[in-house]
């Protein structure tokens, strides 16, 4: 997926799931030359995040378990509780048609397609609200995107971020059988390059202060 637009769909954000949020912020700062901004807590999902502005209305979300939240037990969303290493585990599209998108992803996986509301308090105390197609706790990496509708909130998370001199060049995946994904991608109206590989991965190529970096 080159740039942040493909056909009629816009990329909302990329989820980089990590085991330790503070450690991952430092690691990515060394790799990219920019420090992620702490975002806040997902009280209903048991996670917390930090964000990197990728320009063009999209961002990289560093996501980790919030172990202080004892109300939400594993398994938590986005592959957090089956994570073997820090890596991209999900990607999200902007959507104003969640019901239509939900029917499409249900055809790929019957447990996908649940529409729910979400919210989190930002670091400055304001409230972000959204509706989304809920990502599943497993597998560790899912190449089929989920969708987010931000129409309930005044400010998109990207718009609250400073210019970090980062830009997404391409998001792509690897999979042993890309034919399993192509039909769903076509129905969703997206294009994502899938390279043949026995491992399932999502990779992002980013222009950043340290040059062109792949994560």
PDB file of C-alpha atoms in Angstrom:
ATOM      1  CA  UNK A   1       0.000   0.000   0.000  1.00  0.00           C
ATOM      2  CA  UNK A   2       1.927   2.988  -1.284  1.00  0.00           C
ATOM      3  CA  UNK A   3       1.243   6.360   0.268  1.00  0.00           C
ATOM      4  CA  UNK A   4      -1.920   6.623   2.347  1.00  0.00           C
ATOM      5  CA  UNK A   5      -4.577   6.274  -0.354  1.00  0.00           C
ATOM      6  CA  UNK A   6      -5.506   3.314  -2.486  1.00  0.00           C
ATOM      7  CA  UNK A   7      -8.567   3.289  -4.739  1.00  0.00           C
ATOM      8  CA  UNK A   8     -11.301   4.947  -2.634  1.00  0.00           C
ATOM      9  CA  UNK A   9      -9.929   4.093   0.798  1.00  0.00           C
ATOM     10  CA  UNK A  10      -7.693   6.061   3.140  1.00  0.00           C
ATOM     11  CA  UNK A  11      -5.298   4.524   5.621  1.00  0.00           C
ATOM     12  CA  UNK A  12      -6.095   5.612   9.176  1.00  0.00           C
ATOM     13  CA  UNK A  13      -3.249   4.141  11.207  1.00  0.00           C
ATOM     14  CA  UNK A  14      -0.795   1.284  11.613  1.00  0.00           C
ATOM     15  CA  UNK A  15      -0.648  -0.667  14.875  1.00  0.00           C
ATOM     16  CA  UNK A  16       2.849  -1.532  16.113  1.00  0.00           C
ATOM     17  CA  UNK A  17       2.243  -3.823  19.089  1.00  0.00           C
ATOM     18  CA  UNK A  18       4.962  -3.916  21.728  1.00  0.00           C
ATOM     19  CA  UNK A  19       5.712  -5.693  24.973  1.00  0.00           C
ATOM     20  CA  UNK A  20       6.965  -2.613  26.842  1.00  0.00           C
ATOM     21  CA  UNK A  21       5.755   0.808  25.721  1.00  0.00           C
ATOM     22  CA  UNK A  22       8.532   2.881  27.324  1.00  0.00           C
ATOM     23  CA  UNK A  23      11.245   0.604  25.937  1.00  0.00           C
ATOM     24  CA  UNK A  24       9.665   0.616  22.469  1.00  0.00           C
ATOM     25  CA  UNK A  25       9.471   4.417  22.434  1.00  0.00           C
ATOM     26  CA  UNK A  26      13.230   4.565  23.058  1.00  0.00           C
ATOM     27  CA  UNK A  27      14.018   1.836  20.512  1.00  0.00           C
ATOM     28  CA  UNK A  28      12.007   3.502  17.761  1.00  0.00           C
ATOM     29  CA  UNK A  29      13.470   6.893  18.632  1.00  0.00           C
ATOM     30  CA  UNK A  30      16.935   5.499  17.903  1.00  0.00           C
ATOM     31  CA  UNK A  31      15.723   3.818  14.716  1.00  0.00           C
ATOM     32  CA  UNK A  32      13.599   6.622  13.261  1.00  0.00           C
ATOM     33  CA  UNK A  33      15.115   9.696  14.887  1.00  0.00           C
ATOM     34  CA  UNK A  34      11.805  10.810  16.367  1.00  0.00           C
ATOM     35  CA  UNK A  35      10.148  10.193  19.725  1.00  0.00           C
ATOM     36  CA  UNK A  36       6.587   8.879  19.900  1.00  0.00           C
ATOM     37  CA  UNK A  37       4.116  11.015  21.856  1.00  0.00           C
ATOM     38  CA  UNK A  38       2.231   9.267  24.655  1.00  0.00           C
ATOM     39  CA  UNK A  39      -1.412   9.009  23.663  1.00  0.00           C
ATOM     40  CA  UNK A  40      -3.414   7.589  26.541  1.00  0.00           C
ATOM     41  CA  UNK A  41      -5.254   4.537  27.830  1.00  0.00           C
ATOM     42  CA  UNK A  42      -7.953   2.323  26.284  1.00  0.00           C
ATOM     43  CA  UNK A  43      -9.873   1.583  29.467  1.00  0.00           C
ATOM     44  CA  UNK A  44     -12.262  -0.853  27.773  1.00  0.00           C
ATOM     45  CA  UNK A  45      -9.493  -2.826  26.046  1.00  0.00           C
ATOM     46  CA  UNK A  46      -6.716  -2.867  28.637  1.00  0.00           C
ATOM     47  CA  UNK A  47      -4.101  -1.180  26.482  1.00  0.00           C
ATOM     48  CA  UNK A  48      -2.182   2.105  26.209  1.00  0.00           C
ATOM     49  CA  UNK A  49      -0.449   3.796  23.322  1.00  0.00           C
ATOM     50  CA  UNK A  50       1.995   6.315  21.937  1.00  0.00           C
ATOM     51  CA  UNK A  51       1.812   7.878  18.467  1.00  0.00           C
ATOM     52  CA  UNK A  52       4.085   8.944  15.625  1.00  0.00           C
ATOM     53  CA  UNK A  53       2.774  11.292  12.932  1.00  0.00           C
ATOM     54  CA  UNK A  54       3.190   9.708   9.475  1.00  0.00           C
ATOM     55  CA  UNK A  55       1.735  12.705   7.603  1.00  0.00           C
ATOM     56  CA  UNK A  56      -1.244  12.638   5.196  1.00  0.00           C
ATOM     57  CA  UNK A  57      -3.751  11.986   7.967  1.00  0.00           C
ATOM     58  CA  UNK A  58      -2.215   8.764   9.252  1.00  0.00           C
ATOM     59  CA  UNK A  59      -0.073   7.728  12.186  1.00  0.00           C
ATOM     60  CA  UNK A  60       1.873   4.848  13.701  1.00  0.00           C
ATOM     61  CA  UNK A  61       0.377   3.617  16.964  1.00  0.00           C
ATOM     62  CA  UNK A  62       2.693   1.926  19.456  1.00  0.00           C
ATOM     63  CA  UNK A  63       0.330  -0.286  21.454  1.00  0.00           C
ATOM     64  CA  UNK A  64       1.063  -2.153  24.690  1.00  0.00           C
ATOM     65  CA  UNK A  65      -0.864  -3.897  27.439  1.00  0.00           C
ATOM     66  CA  UNK A  66      -1.867  -1.661  30.341  1.00  0.00           C
ATOM     67  CA  UNK A  67      -1.013  -4.018  33.189  1.00  0.00           C
ATOM     68  CA  UNK A  68      -2.395  -1.562  35.737  1.00  0.00           C
ATOM     69  CA  UNK A  69      -5.853  -2.137  34.290  1.00  0.00           C
ATOM     70  CA  UNK A  70      -7.071  -5.194  36.214  1.00  0.00           C
ATOM     71  CA  UNK A  71     -10.594  -4.996  34.779  1.00  0.00           C
ATOM     72  CA  UNK A  72      -9.670  -6.291  31.325  1.00  0.00           C
ATOM     73  CA  UNK A  73      -8.233  -9.783  31.255  1.00  0.00           C
ATOM     74  CA  UNK A  74      -6.353 -11.461  28.402  1.00  0.00           C
ATOM     75  CA  UNK A  75      -6.787 -12.125  25.569  1.00  0.00           C
ATOM     76  CA  UNK A  76      -6.759  -8.457  24.577  1.00  0.00           C
ATOM     77  CA  UNK A  77      -7.061  -7.066  21.066  1.00  0.00           C
ATOM     78  CA  UNK A  78      -4.416  -6.617  18.340  1.00  0.00           C
ATOM     79  CA  UNK A  79      -2.373  -9.719  19.177  1.00  0.00           C
ATOM     80  CA  UNK A  80      -1.036  -8.122  22.368  1.00  0.00           C
ATOM     81  CA  UNK A  81      -1.225 -11.337  24.419  1.00  0.00           C
ATOM     82  CA  UNK A  82       0.270 -13.640  21.758  1.00  0.00           C
ATOM     83  CA  UNK A  83       3.037 -11.233  20.791  1.00  0.00           C
ATOM     84  CA  UNK A  84       6.413 -12.904  20.201  1.00  0.00           C
ATOM     85  CA  UNK A  85       8.261  -9.700  19.321  1.00  0.00           C
ATOM     86  CA  UNK A  86       7.560  -6.002  18.829  1.00  0.00           C
ATOM     87  CA  UNK A  87       6.055  -5.693  15.351  1.00  0.00           C
ATOM     88  CA  UNK A  88       3.198  -4.366  13.244  1.00  0.00           C
ATOM     89  CA  UNK A  89       0.168  -6.544  13.947  1.00  0.00           C
ATOM     90  CA  UNK A  90      -2.802  -4.621  12.458  1.00  0.00           C
ATOM     91  CA  UNK A  91      -3.713  -1.781  10.129  1.00  0.00           C
ATOM     92  CA  UNK A  92      -6.818   0.375   9.994  1.00  0.00           C
ATOM     93  CA  UNK A  93      -8.780   2.134   7.269  1.00  0.00           C
ATOM     94  CA  UNK A  94     -10.877   5.241   7.671  1.00  0.00           C
ATOM     95  CA  UNK A  95     -14.542   4.410   7.123  1.00  0.00           C
ATOM     96  CA  UNK A  96     -17.928   6.072   6.863  1.00  0.00           C
ATOM     97  CA  UNK A  97     -19.515   2.707   5.981  1.00  0.00           C
ATOM     98  CA  UNK A  98     -18.820   0.418   8.924  1.00  0.00           C
ATOM     99  CA  UNK A  99     -21.863  -1.789   8.344  1.00  0.00           C
ATOM    100  CA  UNK A 100     -20.841  -2.511   4.748  1.00  0.00           C
ATOM    101  CA  UNK A 101     -17.220  -3.141   5.732  1.00  0.00           C
ATOM    102  CA  UNK A 102     -18.345  -5.418   8.571  1.00  0.00           C
ATOM    103  CA  UNK A 103     -20.253  -7.676   6.189  1.00  0.00           C
ATOM    104  CA  UNK A 104     -17.191  -7.995   3.962  1.00  0.00           C
ATOM    105  CA  UNK A 105     -14.754  -8.950   6.727  1.00  0.00           C
ATOM    106  CA  UNK A 106     -17.301 -11.394   8.195  1.00  0.00           C
ATOM    107  CA  UNK A 107     -17.119 -13.300   4.912  1.00  0.00           C
ATOM    108  CA  UNK A 108     -13.382 -13.658   5.449  1.00  0.00           C
ATOM    109  CA  UNK A 109     -13.662 -14.611   9.141  1.00  0.00           C
ATOM    110  CA  UNK A 110     -17.052 -15.084  10.852  1.00  0.00           C
ATOM    111  CA  UNK A 111     -15.771 -13.670  14.155  1.00  0.00           C
ATOM    112  CA  UNK A 112     -14.752 -10.421  12.467  1.00  0.00           C
ATOM    113  CA  UNK A 113     -17.208  -7.632  11.821  1.00  0.00           C
ATOM    114  CA  UNK A 114     -18.366  -6.683  15.312  1.00  0.00           C
ATOM    115  CA  UNK A 115     -18.980  -2.935  15.423  1.00  0.00           C
ATOM    116  CA  UNK A 116     -18.370  -1.288  18.759  1.00  0.00           C
ATOM    117  CA  UNK A 117     -17.679   2.124  20.231  1.00  0.00           C
ATOM    118  CA  UNK A 118     -14.420   3.126  21.827  1.00  0.00           C
ATOM    119  CA  UNK A 119     -12.844   6.035  23.621  1.00  0.00           C
ATOM    120  CA  UNK A 120      -9.703   7.087  25.419  1.00  0.00           C
ATOM    121  CA  UNK A 121      -8.532  10.064  27.383  1.00  0.00           C
ATOM    122  CA  UNK A 122      -5.628  11.854  25.771  1.00  0.00           C
ATOM    123  CA  UNK A 123      -2.541  12.976  27.638  1.00  0.00           C
ATOM    124  CA  UNK A 124      -4.017  16.488  27.947  1.00  0.00           C
ATOM    125  CA  UNK A 125      -7.271  15.155  29.399  1.00  0.00           C
ATOM    126  CA  UNK A 126      -9.528  15.512  26.359  1.00  0.00           C
ATOM    127  CA  UNK A 127     -11.714  12.629  25.205  1.00  0.00           C
ATOM    128  CA  UNK A 128     -11.434  10.852  21.871  1.00  0.00           C
ATOM    129  CA  UNK A 129     -14.449   8.828  20.717  1.00  0.00           C
ATOM    130  CA  UNK A 130     -14.858   6.527  17.757  1.00  0.00           C
ATOM    131  CA  UNK A 131     -16.686   3.559  16.295  1.00  0.00           C
ATOM    132  CA  UNK A 132     -14.749   0.696  14.828  1.00  0.00           C
ATOM    133  CA  UNK A 133     -14.857  -2.856  13.594  1.00  0.00           C
ATOM    134  CA  UNK A 134     -13.290  -4.601  16.560  1.00  0.00           C
ATOM    135  CA  UNK A 135      -9.905  -6.244  15.859  1.00  0.00           C
ATOM    136  CA  UNK A 136      -9.601  -9.776  17.244  1.00  0.00           C
ATOM    137  CA  UNK A 137      -7.113 -10.859  19.946  1.00  0.00           C
ATOM    138  CA  UNK A 138      -5.596 -13.417  17.556  1.00  0.00           C
ATOM    139  CA  UNK A 139      -3.715 -14.095  15.356  1.00  0.00           C
ATOM    140  CA  UNK A 140      -0.516 -12.271  16.235  1.00  0.00           C
ATOM    141  CA  UNK A 141      -0.525 -10.553  12.825  1.00  0.00           C
ATOM    142  CA  UNK A 142      -3.692  -9.985  10.766  1.00  0.00           C
ATOM    143  CA  UNK A 143      -3.368  -8.748   7.185  1.00  0.00           C
ATOM    144  CA  UNK A 144      -7.075  -7.994   6.759  1.00  0.00           C
ATOM    145  CA  UNK A 145      -7.581  -4.393   7.958  1.00  0.00           C
ATOM    146  CA  UNK A 146     -10.098  -3.152  10.474  1.00  0.00           C
ATOM    147  CA  UNK A 147     -12.007   0.110  10.040  1.00  0.00           C
ATOM    148  CA  UNK A 148     -12.474   3.216  12.170  1.00  0.00           C
ATOM    149  CA  UNK A 149     -15.087   5.968  12.004  1.00  0.00           C
ATOM    150  CA  UNK A 150     -13.952   9.124  13.836  1.00  0.00           C
ATOM    151  CA  UNK A 151     -17.046  11.216  13.103  1.00  0.00           C
ATOM    152  CA  UNK A 152     -17.999  11.279  16.811  1.00  0.00           C
ATOM    153  CA  UNK A 153     -14.864  13.163  17.829  1.00  0.00           C
ATOM    154  CA  UNK A 154     -13.829  16.713  16.984  1.00  0.00           C
ATOM    155  CA  UNK A 155     -10.110  16.050  16.520  1.00  0.00           C
ATOM    156  CA  UNK A 156      -8.526  13.061  14.806  1.00  0.00           C
ATOM    157  CA  UNK A 157      -5.453  11.796  16.739  1.00  0.00           C
ATOM    158  CA  UNK A 158      -3.231  12.631  13.761  1.00  0.00           C
ATOM    159  CA  UNK A 159      -4.307  16.272  13.835  1.00  0.00           C
ATOM    160  CA  UNK A 160      -3.202  16.656  17.451  1.00  0.00           C
ATOM    161  CA  UNK A 161       0.338  15.468  16.700  1.00  0.00           C
ATOM    162  CA  UNK A 162       3.265  17.732  15.870  1.00  0.00           C
ATOM    163  CA  UNK A 163       5.017  17.475  12.529  1.00  0.00           C
ATOM    164  CA  UNK A 164       7.575  14.713  13.141  1.00  0.00           C
ATOM    165  CA  UNK A 165       9.124  14.754   9.651  1.00  0.00           C
ATOM    166  CA  UNK A 166       7.976  11.182   9.038  1.00  0.00           C
ATOM    167  CA  UNK A 167       6.034   9.914   6.041  1.00  0.00           C
ATOM    168  CA  UNK A 168       4.808   6.456   5.146  1.00  0.00           C
ATOM    169  CA  UNK A 169       6.282   5.309   1.843  1.00  0.00           C
ATOM    170  CA  UNK A 170       4.647   1.880   1.768  1.00  0.00           C
ATOM    171  CA  UNK A 171       2.844  -0.633   3.929  1.00  0.00           C
ATOM    172  CA  UNK A 172       3.104  -4.207   2.664  1.00  0.00           C
ATOM    173  CA  UNK A 173       2.639  -7.754   3.882  1.00  0.00           C
ATOM    174  CA  UNK A 174       4.022 -11.252   3.560  1.00  0.00           C
ATOM    175  CA  UNK A 175       1.888 -14.400   3.493  1.00  0.00           C
ATOM    176  CA  UNK A 176       2.275 -18.004   2.278  1.00  0.00           C
ATOM    177  CA  UNK A 177      -0.961 -17.812   0.232  1.00  0.00           C
ATOM    178  CA  UNK A 178      -1.950 -14.317  -0.850  1.00  0.00           C
ATOM    179  CA  UNK A 179      -4.923 -15.668  -2.840  1.00  0.00           C
ATOM    180  CA  UNK A 180      -6.736 -16.073   0.491  1.00  0.00           C
ATOM    181  CA  UNK A 181      -6.604 -12.294   0.934  1.00  0.00           C
ATOM    182  CA  UNK A 182      -7.077 -10.886  -2.567  1.00  0.00           C
ATOM    183  CA  UNK A 183     -10.852 -11.404  -2.763  1.00  0.00           C
ATOM    184  CA  UNK A 184     -11.419  -9.555   0.503  1.00  0.00           C
ATOM    185  CA  UNK A 185      -9.047  -6.753  -0.488  1.00  0.00           C
ATOM    186  CA  UNK A 186     -10.941  -6.330  -3.766  1.00  0.00           C
ATOM    187  CA  UNK A 187     -14.310  -6.162  -1.988  1.00  0.00           C
ATOM    188  CA  UNK A 188     -12.935  -3.567   0.446  1.00  0.00           C
ATOM    189  CA  UNK A 189     -11.467  -1.512  -2.378  1.00  0.00           C
ATOM    190  CA  UNK A 190      -7.871  -1.658  -1.138  1.00  0.00           C
ATOM    191  CA  UNK A 191      -4.555  -2.740  -2.558  1.00  0.00           C
ATOM    192  CA  UNK A 192      -1.781  -4.132  -0.394  1.00  0.00           C
ATOM    193  CA  UNK A 193       1.356  -5.680  -1.821  1.00  0.00           C
ATOM    194  CA  UNK A 194       1.741  -9.225  -0.498  1.00  0.00           C
ATOM    195  CA  UNK A 195       5.104 -10.943  -0.943  1.00  0.00           C
ATOM    196  CA  UNK A 196       5.187 -14.751  -0.758  1.00  0.00           C
ATOM    197  CA  UNK A 197       6.717 -15.924   2.504  1.00  0.00           C
ATOM    198  CA  UNK A 198       6.019 -18.738   4.937  1.00  0.00           C
ATOM    199  CA  UNK A 199       5.729 -16.118   7.702  1.00  0.00           C
ATOM    200  CA  UNK A 200       2.811 -13.690   8.000  1.00  0.00           C
ATOM    201  CA  UNK A 201       4.084 -10.152   8.516  1.00  0.00           C
ATOM    202  CA  UNK A 202       3.169  -6.513   8.054  1.00  0.00           C
ATOM    203  CA  UNK A 203       6.013  -4.122   7.230  1.00  0.00           C
ATOM    204  CA  UNK A 204       6.148  -0.350   6.875  1.00  0.00           C
ATOM    205  CA  UNK A 205       8.737   1.636   4.921  1.00  0.00           C
ATOM    206  CA  UNK A 206       9.002   5.099   6.448  1.00  0.00           C
ATOM    207  CA  UNK A 207      10.828   8.253   5.411  1.00  0.00           C
ATOM    208  CA  UNK A 208      12.060   9.737   8.686  1.00  0.00           C
ATOM    209  CA  UNK A 209      14.800  11.970  10.140  1.00  0.00           C
ATOM    210  CA  UNK A 210      17.175   8.978  10.012  1.00  0.00           C
ATOM    211  CA  UNK A 211      16.464   8.315   6.324  1.00  0.00           C
ATOM    212  CA  UNK A 212      14.354   5.517   4.848  1.00  0.00           C
ATOM    213  CA  UNK A 213      13.694   2.872   7.479  1.00  0.00           C
ATOM    214  CA  UNK A 214      11.677  -0.342   7.470  1.00  0.00           C
ATOM    215  CA  UNK A 215       9.951  -1.556  10.609  1.00  0.00           C
TER     216      UNK A 215
END
